[in-house]
Short mmCIF file of C-alpha atoms in Angstrom, two decimals:
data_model
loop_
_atom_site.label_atom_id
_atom_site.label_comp_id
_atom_site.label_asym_id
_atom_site.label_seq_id
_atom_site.Cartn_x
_atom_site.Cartn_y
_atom_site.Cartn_z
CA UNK A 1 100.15 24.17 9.90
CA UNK A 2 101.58 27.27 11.71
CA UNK A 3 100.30 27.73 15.37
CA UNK A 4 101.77 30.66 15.82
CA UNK A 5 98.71 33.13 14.23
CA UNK A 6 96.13 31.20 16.41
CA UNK A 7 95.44 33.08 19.71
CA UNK A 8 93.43 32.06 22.49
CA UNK A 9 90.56 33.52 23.87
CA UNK A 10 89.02 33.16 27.18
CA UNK A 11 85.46 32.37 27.80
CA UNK A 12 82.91 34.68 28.31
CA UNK A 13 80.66 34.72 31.20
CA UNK A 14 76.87 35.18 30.49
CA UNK A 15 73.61 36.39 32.63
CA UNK A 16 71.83 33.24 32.15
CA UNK A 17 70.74 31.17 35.28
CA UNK A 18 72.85 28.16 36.84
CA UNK A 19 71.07 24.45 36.15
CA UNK A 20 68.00 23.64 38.17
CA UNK A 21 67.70 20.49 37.50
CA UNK A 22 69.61 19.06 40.65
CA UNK A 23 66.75 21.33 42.80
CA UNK A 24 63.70 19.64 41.40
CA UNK A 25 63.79 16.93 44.05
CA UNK A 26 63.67 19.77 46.97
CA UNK A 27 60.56 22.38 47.61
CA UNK A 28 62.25 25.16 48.84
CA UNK A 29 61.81 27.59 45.89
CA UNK A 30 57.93 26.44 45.44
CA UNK A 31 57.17 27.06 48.76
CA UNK A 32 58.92 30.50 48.45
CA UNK A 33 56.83 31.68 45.22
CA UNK A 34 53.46 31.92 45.31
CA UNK A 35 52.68 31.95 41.62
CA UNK A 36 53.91 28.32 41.35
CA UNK A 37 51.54 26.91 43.97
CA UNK A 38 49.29 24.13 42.89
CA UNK A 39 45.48 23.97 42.02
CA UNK A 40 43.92 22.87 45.27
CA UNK A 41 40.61 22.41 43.29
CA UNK A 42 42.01 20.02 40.95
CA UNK A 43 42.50 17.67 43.96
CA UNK A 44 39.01 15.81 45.30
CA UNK A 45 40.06 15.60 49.09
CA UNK A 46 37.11 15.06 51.21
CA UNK A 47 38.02 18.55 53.18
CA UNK A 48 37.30 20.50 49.65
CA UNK A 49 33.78 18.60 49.49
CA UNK A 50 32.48 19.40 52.56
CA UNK A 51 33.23 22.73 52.15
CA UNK A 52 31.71 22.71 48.91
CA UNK A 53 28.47 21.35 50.31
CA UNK A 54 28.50 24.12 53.25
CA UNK A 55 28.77 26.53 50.83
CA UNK A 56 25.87 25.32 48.70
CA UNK A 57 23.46 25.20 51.90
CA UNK A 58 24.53 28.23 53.03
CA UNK A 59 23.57 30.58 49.55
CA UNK A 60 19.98 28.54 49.55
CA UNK A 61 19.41 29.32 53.02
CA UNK A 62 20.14 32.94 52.41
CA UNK A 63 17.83 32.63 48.93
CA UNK A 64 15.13 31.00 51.09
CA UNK A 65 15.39 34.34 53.52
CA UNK A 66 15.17 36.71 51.16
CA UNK A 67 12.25 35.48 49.81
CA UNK A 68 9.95 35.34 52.80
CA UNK A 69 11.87 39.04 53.47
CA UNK A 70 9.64 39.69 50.25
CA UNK A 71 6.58 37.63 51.06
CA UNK A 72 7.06 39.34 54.53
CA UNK A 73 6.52 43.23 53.05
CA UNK A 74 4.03 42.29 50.51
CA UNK A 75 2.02 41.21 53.05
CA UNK A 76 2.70 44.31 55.00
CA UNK A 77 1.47 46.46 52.47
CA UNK A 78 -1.38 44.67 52.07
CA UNK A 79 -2.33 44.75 55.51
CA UNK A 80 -1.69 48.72 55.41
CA UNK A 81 -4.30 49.38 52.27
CA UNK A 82 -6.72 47.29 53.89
CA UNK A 83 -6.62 48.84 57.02
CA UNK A 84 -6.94 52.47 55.46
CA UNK A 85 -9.78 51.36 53.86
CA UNK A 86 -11.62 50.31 56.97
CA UNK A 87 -10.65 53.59 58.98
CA UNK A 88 -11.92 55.71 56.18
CA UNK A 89 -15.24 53.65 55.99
CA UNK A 90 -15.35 53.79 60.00
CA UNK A 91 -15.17 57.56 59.08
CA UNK A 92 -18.00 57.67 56.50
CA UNK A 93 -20.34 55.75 59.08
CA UNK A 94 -19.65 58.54 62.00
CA UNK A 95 -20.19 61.27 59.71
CA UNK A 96 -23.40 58.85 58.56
CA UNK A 97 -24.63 58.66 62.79
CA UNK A 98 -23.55 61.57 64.39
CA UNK A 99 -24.90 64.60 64.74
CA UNK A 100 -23.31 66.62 67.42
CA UNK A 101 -22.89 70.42 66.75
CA UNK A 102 -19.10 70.07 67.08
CA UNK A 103 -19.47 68.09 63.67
CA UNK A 104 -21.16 70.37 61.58
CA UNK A 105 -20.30 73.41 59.96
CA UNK A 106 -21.69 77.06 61.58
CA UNK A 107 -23.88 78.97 59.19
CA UNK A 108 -22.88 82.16 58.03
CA UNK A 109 -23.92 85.45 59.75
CA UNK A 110 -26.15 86.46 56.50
CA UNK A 111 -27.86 82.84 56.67
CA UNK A 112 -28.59 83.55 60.48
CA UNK A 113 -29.76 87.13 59.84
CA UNK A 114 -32.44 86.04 57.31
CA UNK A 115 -33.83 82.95 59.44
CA UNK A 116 -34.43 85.45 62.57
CA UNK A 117 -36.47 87.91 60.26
CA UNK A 118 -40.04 87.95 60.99
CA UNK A 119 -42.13 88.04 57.78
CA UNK A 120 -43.81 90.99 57.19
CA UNK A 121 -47.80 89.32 57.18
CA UNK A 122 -50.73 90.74 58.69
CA UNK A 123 -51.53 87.27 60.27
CA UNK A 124 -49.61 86.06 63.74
CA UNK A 125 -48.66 82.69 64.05
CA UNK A 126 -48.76 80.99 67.41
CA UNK A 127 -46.33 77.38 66.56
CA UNK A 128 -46.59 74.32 68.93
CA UNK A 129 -43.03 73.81 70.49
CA UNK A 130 -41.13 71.12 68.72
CA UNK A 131 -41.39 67.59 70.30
CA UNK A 132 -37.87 65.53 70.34
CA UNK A 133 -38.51 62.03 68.76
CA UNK A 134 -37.28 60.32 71.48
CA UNK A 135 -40.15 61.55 73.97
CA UNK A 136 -43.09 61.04 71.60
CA UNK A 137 -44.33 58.67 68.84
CA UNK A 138 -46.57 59.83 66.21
CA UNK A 139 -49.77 58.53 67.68
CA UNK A 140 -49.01 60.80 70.69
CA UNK A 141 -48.89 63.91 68.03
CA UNK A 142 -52.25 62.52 66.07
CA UNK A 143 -54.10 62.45 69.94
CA UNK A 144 -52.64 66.24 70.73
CA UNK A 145 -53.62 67.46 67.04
CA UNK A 146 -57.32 66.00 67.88
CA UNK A 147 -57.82 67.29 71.35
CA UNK A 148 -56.59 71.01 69.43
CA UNK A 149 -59.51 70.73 67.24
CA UNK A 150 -61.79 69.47 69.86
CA UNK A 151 -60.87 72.49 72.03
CA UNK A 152 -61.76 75.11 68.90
CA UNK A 153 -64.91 73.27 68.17
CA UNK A 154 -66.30 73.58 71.52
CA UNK A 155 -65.46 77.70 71.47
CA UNK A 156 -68.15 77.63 68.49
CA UNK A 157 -70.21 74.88 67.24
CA UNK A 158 -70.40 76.14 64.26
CA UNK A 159 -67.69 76.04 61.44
CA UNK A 160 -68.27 79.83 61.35
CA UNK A 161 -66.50 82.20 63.72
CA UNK A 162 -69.00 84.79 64.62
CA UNK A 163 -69.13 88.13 62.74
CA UNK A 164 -66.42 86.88 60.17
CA UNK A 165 -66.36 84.92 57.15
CA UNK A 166 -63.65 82.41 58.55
CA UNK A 167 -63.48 78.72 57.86
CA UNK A 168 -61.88 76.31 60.25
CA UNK A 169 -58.86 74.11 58.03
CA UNK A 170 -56.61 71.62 59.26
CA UNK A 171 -53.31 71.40 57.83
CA UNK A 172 -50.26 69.99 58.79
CA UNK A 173 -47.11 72.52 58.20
CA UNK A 174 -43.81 71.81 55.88
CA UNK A 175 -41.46 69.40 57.42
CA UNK A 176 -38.00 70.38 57.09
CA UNK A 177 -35.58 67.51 55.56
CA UNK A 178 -32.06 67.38 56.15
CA UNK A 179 -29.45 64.60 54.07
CA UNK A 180 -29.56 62.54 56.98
CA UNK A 181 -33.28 61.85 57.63
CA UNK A 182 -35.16 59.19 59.55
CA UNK A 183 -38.50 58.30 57.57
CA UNK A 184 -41.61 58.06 59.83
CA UNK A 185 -44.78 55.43 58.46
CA UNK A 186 -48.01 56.70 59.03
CA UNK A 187 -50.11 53.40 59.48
CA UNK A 188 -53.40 55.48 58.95
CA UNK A 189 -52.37 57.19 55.39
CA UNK A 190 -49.73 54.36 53.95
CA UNK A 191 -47.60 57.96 53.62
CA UNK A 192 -43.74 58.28 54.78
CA UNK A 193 -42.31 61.90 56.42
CA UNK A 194 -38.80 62.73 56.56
CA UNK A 195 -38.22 63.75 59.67
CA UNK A 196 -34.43 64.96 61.14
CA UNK A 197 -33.28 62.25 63.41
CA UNK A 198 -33.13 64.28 66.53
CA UNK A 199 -36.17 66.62 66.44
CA UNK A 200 -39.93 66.66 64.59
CA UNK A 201 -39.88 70.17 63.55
CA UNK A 202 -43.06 71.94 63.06
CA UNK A 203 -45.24 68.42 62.58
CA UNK A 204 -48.25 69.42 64.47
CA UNK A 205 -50.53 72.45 63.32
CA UNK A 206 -50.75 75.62 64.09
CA UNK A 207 -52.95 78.38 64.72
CA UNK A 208 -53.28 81.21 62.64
CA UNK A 209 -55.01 84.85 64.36
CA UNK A 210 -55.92 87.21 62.02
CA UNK A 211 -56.55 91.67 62.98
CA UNK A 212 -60.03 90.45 63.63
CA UNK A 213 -59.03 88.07 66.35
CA UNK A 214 -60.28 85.42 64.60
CA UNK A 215 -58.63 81.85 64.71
CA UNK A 216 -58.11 79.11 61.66
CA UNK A 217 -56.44 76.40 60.83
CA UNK A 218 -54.83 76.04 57.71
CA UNK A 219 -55.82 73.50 55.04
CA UNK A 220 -54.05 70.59 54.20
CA UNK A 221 -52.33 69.97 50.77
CA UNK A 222 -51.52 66.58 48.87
CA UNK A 223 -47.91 66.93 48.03
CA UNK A 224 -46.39 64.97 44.79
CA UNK A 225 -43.27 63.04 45.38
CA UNK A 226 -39.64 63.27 44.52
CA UNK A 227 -37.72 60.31 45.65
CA UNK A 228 -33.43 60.19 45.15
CA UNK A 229 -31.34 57.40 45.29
CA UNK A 230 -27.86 57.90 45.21
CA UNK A 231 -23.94 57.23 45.89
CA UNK A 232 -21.84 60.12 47.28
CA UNK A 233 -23.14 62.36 45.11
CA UNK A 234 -26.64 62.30 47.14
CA UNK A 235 -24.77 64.47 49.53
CA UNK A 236 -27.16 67.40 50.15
CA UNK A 237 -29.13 66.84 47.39
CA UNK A 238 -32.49 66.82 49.43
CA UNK A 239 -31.90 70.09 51.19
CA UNK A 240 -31.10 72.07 48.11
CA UNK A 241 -33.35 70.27 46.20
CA UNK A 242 -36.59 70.86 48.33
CA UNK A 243 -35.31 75.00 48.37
CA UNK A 244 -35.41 75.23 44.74
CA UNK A 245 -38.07 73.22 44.10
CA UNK A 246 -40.98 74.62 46.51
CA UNK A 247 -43.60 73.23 48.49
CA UNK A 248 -45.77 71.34 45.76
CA UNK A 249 -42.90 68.52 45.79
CA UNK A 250 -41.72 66.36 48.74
CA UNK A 251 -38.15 65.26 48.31
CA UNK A 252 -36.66 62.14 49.94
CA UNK A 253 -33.27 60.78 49.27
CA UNK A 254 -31.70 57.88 50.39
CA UNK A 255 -27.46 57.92 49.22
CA UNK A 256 -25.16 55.44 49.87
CA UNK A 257 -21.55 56.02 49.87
CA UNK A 258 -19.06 54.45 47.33
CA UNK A 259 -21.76 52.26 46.24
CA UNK A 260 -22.35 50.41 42.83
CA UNK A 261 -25.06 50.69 40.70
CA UNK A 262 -26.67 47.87 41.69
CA UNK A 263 -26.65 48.45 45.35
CA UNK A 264 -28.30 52.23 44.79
CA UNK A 265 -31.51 50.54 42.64
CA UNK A 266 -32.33 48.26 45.61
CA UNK A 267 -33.33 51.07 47.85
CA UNK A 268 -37.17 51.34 48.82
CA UNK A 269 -38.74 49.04 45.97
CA UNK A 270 -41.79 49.12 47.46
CA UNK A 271 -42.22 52.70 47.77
CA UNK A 272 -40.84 53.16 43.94
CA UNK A 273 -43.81 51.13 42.95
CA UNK A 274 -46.51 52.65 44.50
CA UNK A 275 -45.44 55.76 42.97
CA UNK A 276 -47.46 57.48 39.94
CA UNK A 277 -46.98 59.44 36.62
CA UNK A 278 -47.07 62.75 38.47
CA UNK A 279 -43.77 61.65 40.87
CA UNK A 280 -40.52 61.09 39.98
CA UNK A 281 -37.20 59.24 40.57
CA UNK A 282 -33.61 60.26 40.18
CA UNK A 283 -30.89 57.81 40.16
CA UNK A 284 -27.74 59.51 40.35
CA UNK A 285 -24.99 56.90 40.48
CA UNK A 286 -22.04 55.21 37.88
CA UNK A 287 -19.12 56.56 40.00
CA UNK A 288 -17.77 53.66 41.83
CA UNK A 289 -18.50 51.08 38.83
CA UNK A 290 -15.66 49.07 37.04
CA UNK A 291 -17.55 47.01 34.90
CA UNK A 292 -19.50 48.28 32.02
CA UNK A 293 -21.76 45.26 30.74
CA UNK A 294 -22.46 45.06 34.52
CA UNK A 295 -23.68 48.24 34.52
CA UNK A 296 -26.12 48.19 31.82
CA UNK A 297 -27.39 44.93 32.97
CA UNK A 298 -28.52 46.15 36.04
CA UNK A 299 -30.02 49.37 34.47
CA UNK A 300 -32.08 47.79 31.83
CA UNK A 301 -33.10 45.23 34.24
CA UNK A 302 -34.42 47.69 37.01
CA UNK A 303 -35.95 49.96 34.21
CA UNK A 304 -38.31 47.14 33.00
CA UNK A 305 -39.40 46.71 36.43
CA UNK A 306 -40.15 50.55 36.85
CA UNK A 307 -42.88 51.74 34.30
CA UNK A 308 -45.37 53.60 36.83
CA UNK A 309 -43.46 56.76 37.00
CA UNK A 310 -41.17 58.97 35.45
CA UNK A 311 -36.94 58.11 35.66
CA UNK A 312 -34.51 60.69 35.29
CA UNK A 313 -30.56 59.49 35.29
CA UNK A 314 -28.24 61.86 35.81
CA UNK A 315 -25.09 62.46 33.67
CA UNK A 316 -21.62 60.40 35.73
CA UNK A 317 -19.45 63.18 36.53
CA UNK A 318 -16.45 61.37 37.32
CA UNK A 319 -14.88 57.41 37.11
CA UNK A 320 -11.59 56.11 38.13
CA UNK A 321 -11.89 52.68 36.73
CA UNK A 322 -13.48 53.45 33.37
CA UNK A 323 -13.83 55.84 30.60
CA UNK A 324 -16.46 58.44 31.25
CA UNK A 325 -17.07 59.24 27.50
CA UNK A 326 -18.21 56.37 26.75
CA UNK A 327 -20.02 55.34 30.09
CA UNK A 328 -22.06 57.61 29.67
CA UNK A 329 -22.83 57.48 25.87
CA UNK A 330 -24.28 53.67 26.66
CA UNK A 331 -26.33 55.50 29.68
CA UNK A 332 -27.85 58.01 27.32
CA UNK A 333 -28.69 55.34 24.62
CA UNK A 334 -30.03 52.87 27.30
CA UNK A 335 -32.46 55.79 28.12
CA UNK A 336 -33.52 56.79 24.83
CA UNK A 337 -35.14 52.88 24.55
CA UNK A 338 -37.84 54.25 27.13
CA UNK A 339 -40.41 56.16 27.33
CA UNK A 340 -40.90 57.33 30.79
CA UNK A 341 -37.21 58.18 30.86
CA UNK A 342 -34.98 60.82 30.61
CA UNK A 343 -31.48 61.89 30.88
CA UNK A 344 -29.60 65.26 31.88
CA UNK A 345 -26.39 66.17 30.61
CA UNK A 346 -25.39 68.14 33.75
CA UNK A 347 -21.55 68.84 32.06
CA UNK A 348 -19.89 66.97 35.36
CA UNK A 349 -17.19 65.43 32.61
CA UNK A 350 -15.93 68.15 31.56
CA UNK A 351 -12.49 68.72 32.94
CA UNK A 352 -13.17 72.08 34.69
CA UNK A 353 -15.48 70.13 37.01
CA UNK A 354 -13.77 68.25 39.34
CA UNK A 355 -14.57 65.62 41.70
CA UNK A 356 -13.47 67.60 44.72
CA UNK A 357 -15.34 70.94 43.82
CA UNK A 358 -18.66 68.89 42.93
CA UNK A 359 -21.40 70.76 44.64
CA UNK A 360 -25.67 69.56 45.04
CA UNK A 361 -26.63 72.88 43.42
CA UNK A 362 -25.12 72.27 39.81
CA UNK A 363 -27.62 68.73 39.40
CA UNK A 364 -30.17 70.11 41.11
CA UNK A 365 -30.82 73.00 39.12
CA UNK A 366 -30.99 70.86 35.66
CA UNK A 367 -33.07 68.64 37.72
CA UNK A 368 -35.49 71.32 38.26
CA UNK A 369 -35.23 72.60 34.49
CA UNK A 370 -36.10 68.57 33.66
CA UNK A 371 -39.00 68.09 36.40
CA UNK A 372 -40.52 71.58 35.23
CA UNK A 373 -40.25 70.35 31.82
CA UNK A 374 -41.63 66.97 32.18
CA UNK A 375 -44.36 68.14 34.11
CA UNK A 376 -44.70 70.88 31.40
CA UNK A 377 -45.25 68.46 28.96
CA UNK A 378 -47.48 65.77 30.84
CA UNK A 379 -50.20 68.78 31.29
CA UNK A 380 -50.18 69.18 27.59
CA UNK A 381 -50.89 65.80 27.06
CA UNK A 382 -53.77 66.10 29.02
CA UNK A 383 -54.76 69.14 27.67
CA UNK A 384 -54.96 67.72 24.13
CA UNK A 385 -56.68 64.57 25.57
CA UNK A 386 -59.40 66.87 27.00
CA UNK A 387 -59.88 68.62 23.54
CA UNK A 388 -59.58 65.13 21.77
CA UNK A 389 -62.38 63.71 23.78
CA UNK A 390 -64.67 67.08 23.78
CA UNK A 391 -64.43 66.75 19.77
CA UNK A 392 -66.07 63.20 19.73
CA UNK A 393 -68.71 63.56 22.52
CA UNK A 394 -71.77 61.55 21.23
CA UNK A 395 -75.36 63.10 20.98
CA UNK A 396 -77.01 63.18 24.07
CA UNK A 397 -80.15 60.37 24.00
CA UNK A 398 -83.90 61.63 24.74
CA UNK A 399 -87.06 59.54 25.99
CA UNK A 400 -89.01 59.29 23.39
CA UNK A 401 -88.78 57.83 19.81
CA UNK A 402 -90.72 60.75 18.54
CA UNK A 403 -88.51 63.38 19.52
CA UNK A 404 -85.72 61.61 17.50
CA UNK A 405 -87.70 61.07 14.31
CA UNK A 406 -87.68 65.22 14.63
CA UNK A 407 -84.26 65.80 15.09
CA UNK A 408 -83.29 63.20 11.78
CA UNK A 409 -86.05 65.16 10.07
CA UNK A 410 -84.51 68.97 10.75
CA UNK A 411 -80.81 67.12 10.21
CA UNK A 412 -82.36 65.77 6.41
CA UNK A 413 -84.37 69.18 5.75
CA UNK A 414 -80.63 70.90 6.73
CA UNK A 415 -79.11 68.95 3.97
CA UNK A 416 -81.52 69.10 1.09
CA UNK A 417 -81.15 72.59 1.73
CA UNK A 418 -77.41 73.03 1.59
CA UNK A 419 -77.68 70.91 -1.69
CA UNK A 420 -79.95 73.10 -3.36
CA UNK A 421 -77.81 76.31 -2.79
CA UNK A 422 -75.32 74.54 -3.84
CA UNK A 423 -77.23 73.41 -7.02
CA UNK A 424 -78.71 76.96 -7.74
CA UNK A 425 -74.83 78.29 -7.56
CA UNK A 426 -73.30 75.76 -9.84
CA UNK A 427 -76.54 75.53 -12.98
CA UNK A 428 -76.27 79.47 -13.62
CA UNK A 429 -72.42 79.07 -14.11
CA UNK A 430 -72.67 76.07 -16.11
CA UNK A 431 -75.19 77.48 -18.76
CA UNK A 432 -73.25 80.69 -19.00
CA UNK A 433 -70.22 78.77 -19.88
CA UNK A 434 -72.42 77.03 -22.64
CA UNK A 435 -73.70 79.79 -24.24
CA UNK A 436 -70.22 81.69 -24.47
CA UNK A 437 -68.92 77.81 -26.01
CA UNK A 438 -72.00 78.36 -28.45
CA UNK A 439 -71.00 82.15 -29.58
CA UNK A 440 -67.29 81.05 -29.60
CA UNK A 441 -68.14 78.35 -31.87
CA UNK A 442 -70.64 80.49 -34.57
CA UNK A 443 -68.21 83.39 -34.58
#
């Protein structure tokens, strides 16, 4: 071989890294790095565990905290809807009790005008001044009303005034009602007045002195009763009621705010039941109720209880809890199964009418339209039993035996007559009809 076309080359140096295998025994380059640092969590040292455990306490602690945090405000809230519900019924029951002028509302200048008008009447009236409640019971009033009389019926013995045809009447005057009334048992008359809590206005007669100068007392008059039980929406009812209404009713109501159903038909059994077919009750109620089957429970019960007077229900104008529609659509059938009562569609669900412009006159003026009706109609039942009964009166009876041998005998002779016109009409027709059968029959 020839050697001398070989050349030699030197070796070339490269990029890669010097050996590091005689640095594996030595920690200097992990300690420098921190990628190559080793899993402290693979390694169960009893520092690691106990720090595990504080850790676990810790986060159930905290989960424990936030919870009664959250039990905490519940609780809170709770508190805050229960004690707005007591302040606003604290506020119901001093609007209920009080009655200080600050609280109400002034009447208008027109209102004022027309109470300070005298009446334009030929006749004077001399009133009693009005006695507070407070001072006198309603004995003292029956003793002052007897020594008035006693004092006119010593001026004249007689019940004639002289030189005028004047009777001497007692009557006791109008009593004005407000929505807050106190009721006032008469133990003579079993009767109940509403009576304003603070004053009796205008209990006691009155005089009455005519151009003549003569002096009477007006007659008393038998009033037929009205009685109204009611939630919130009783609210004025009497007052406006008892205007529209006139002086042959007397209107009491008794309303009980944000009541159910079945509180409002508790009020004044006993008075409900001595009532007649010429009074009346109104039940005006439904609002407050959340439970339907409740609700006609309670109705149908009461109404089989009530049967000596005349009902009238009232249409619910508004209900938060359940549907109005058909609230009242089971109100108006449960009414229909009765005779003595009777329901008014008074339009309070319509959605133009709402709870906050609700006003006593709208349901009081279909209640009048309903009472005037009713009463309407029970005078033409009477009316037709009066002609009924004057069509089957019975002969009137006489003494004697003869006398009604005569009257059979002109009641027979009355008869035979009839018949015998009645013959003579029908024999001439007859044969004239034969005869024309008889030429009919030879032509």
């Amino acid at each position: 071989m020839e050697f001398g076309n070989i050349t030699y080359r030197k070796p070339q140096r490269s990029s890669s890294l010097q050996d590091m295998s005689d640095l594996n025994s030595s920690s200097t380059l992990f300690d420098a790095t921190v990628a190559s640092l080793p899993n402290a969590s693979l390694y169960e040292s009893q520092n690691n565990i106990d720090l595990n455990e504080k850790i676990n306490k810790l986060s159930s602690d905290l989960l424990i905290a936030h919870q009664e945090i959250d039990n905490l405000n519940s609780e809170n809230t709770s508190l805050k809807f229960e004690i707005e519900k007591y302040q606003k019924i604290i506020k119901t029951f001093k609007k209920i009790t009080t009655y200080s002028s600050c609280n109400t509302t002034p009447a208008s200048v027109n209102k004022r005008r027309q109470t300070l008008q005298i009446p334009e009447q030929n006749l004077l009236c001399t009133p009693i001044n009005r006695i507070e409640m407070s001072e006198c019971s309603i004995n003292e009033i029956k003793d002052k009303e007897q020594e008035l009389v006693n004092n006119i019926e010593k001026t004249d013995s007689s019940n004639h005034l002289p030189n005028t045809s004047c009777h001497i009447h007692l009557e006791k005057e109008d009593i004005h009602k407000e929505h807050t009334e106190v009721i006032a048992t008469d133990t003579n008359t079993n009767t109940s007045l509403n009576t304003p809590k603070t004053q009796l206005g205008n209990t006691l007669p009155y005089y009455i002195r005519e151009k003549n100068d003569n002096y009477k007392l007006a007659t008393f008059k038998m009033r037929r009763k009205i009685i109204v039980i009611a939630d919130q929406q009783g609210r004025n009812i009497c007052k406006t009621l008892q205007k529209l209404i006139g002086d042959n009713f007397l209107v009491t109501c008794y309303w009980k705010p944000g009541a159910k159903i079945q509180e409002v038909l508790q009020t004044e059994k006993n008075e409900i039941c001595k009532l007649t077919k010429n009074d009346y009750v109104v039940v005006l109620g439904g609002v407050n109720e959340n439970n339907p089957y409740e609700f006609e429970f309670c109705i149908r019960s009461w109404l089989y209880s009530v049967t000596n007077t005349n009902v009238i229900f009232t249409e619910i104008p508004y209900n938060r809890n359940l549907n109005i529609g058909k609230l009242n659509y089971v109100l108006r059938f449960i009414c229909t199964s009765f005779t003595n009562v009777s329901f008014i569609n008074t339009n309070g669900s319509k959605p133009f009418f709402h709870q906050y412009t609700f006003t006593p006159y709208i349901p009081c003026r279909f209640l009048l339209r309903e009472i005037l009706r009713l009463d309407y109609k029970l005078k033409f039942e009477l009316y037709q039993n009066i002609v009924i009964s004057s069509k089957f009166t019975p002969l009137q009876t006489t003494s004697t035996q003869t006398d009604n041998i005569e009257m059979v005998d002109t009641c027979t002779q009355s008869d035979d007559i009839l018949k015998d016109n009645i013959i003579e009409e029908i024999t001439p027709r007859h044969e004239n009809m034969t005869h024309s059968g008889k030429n009919l029959f030879r032509i």
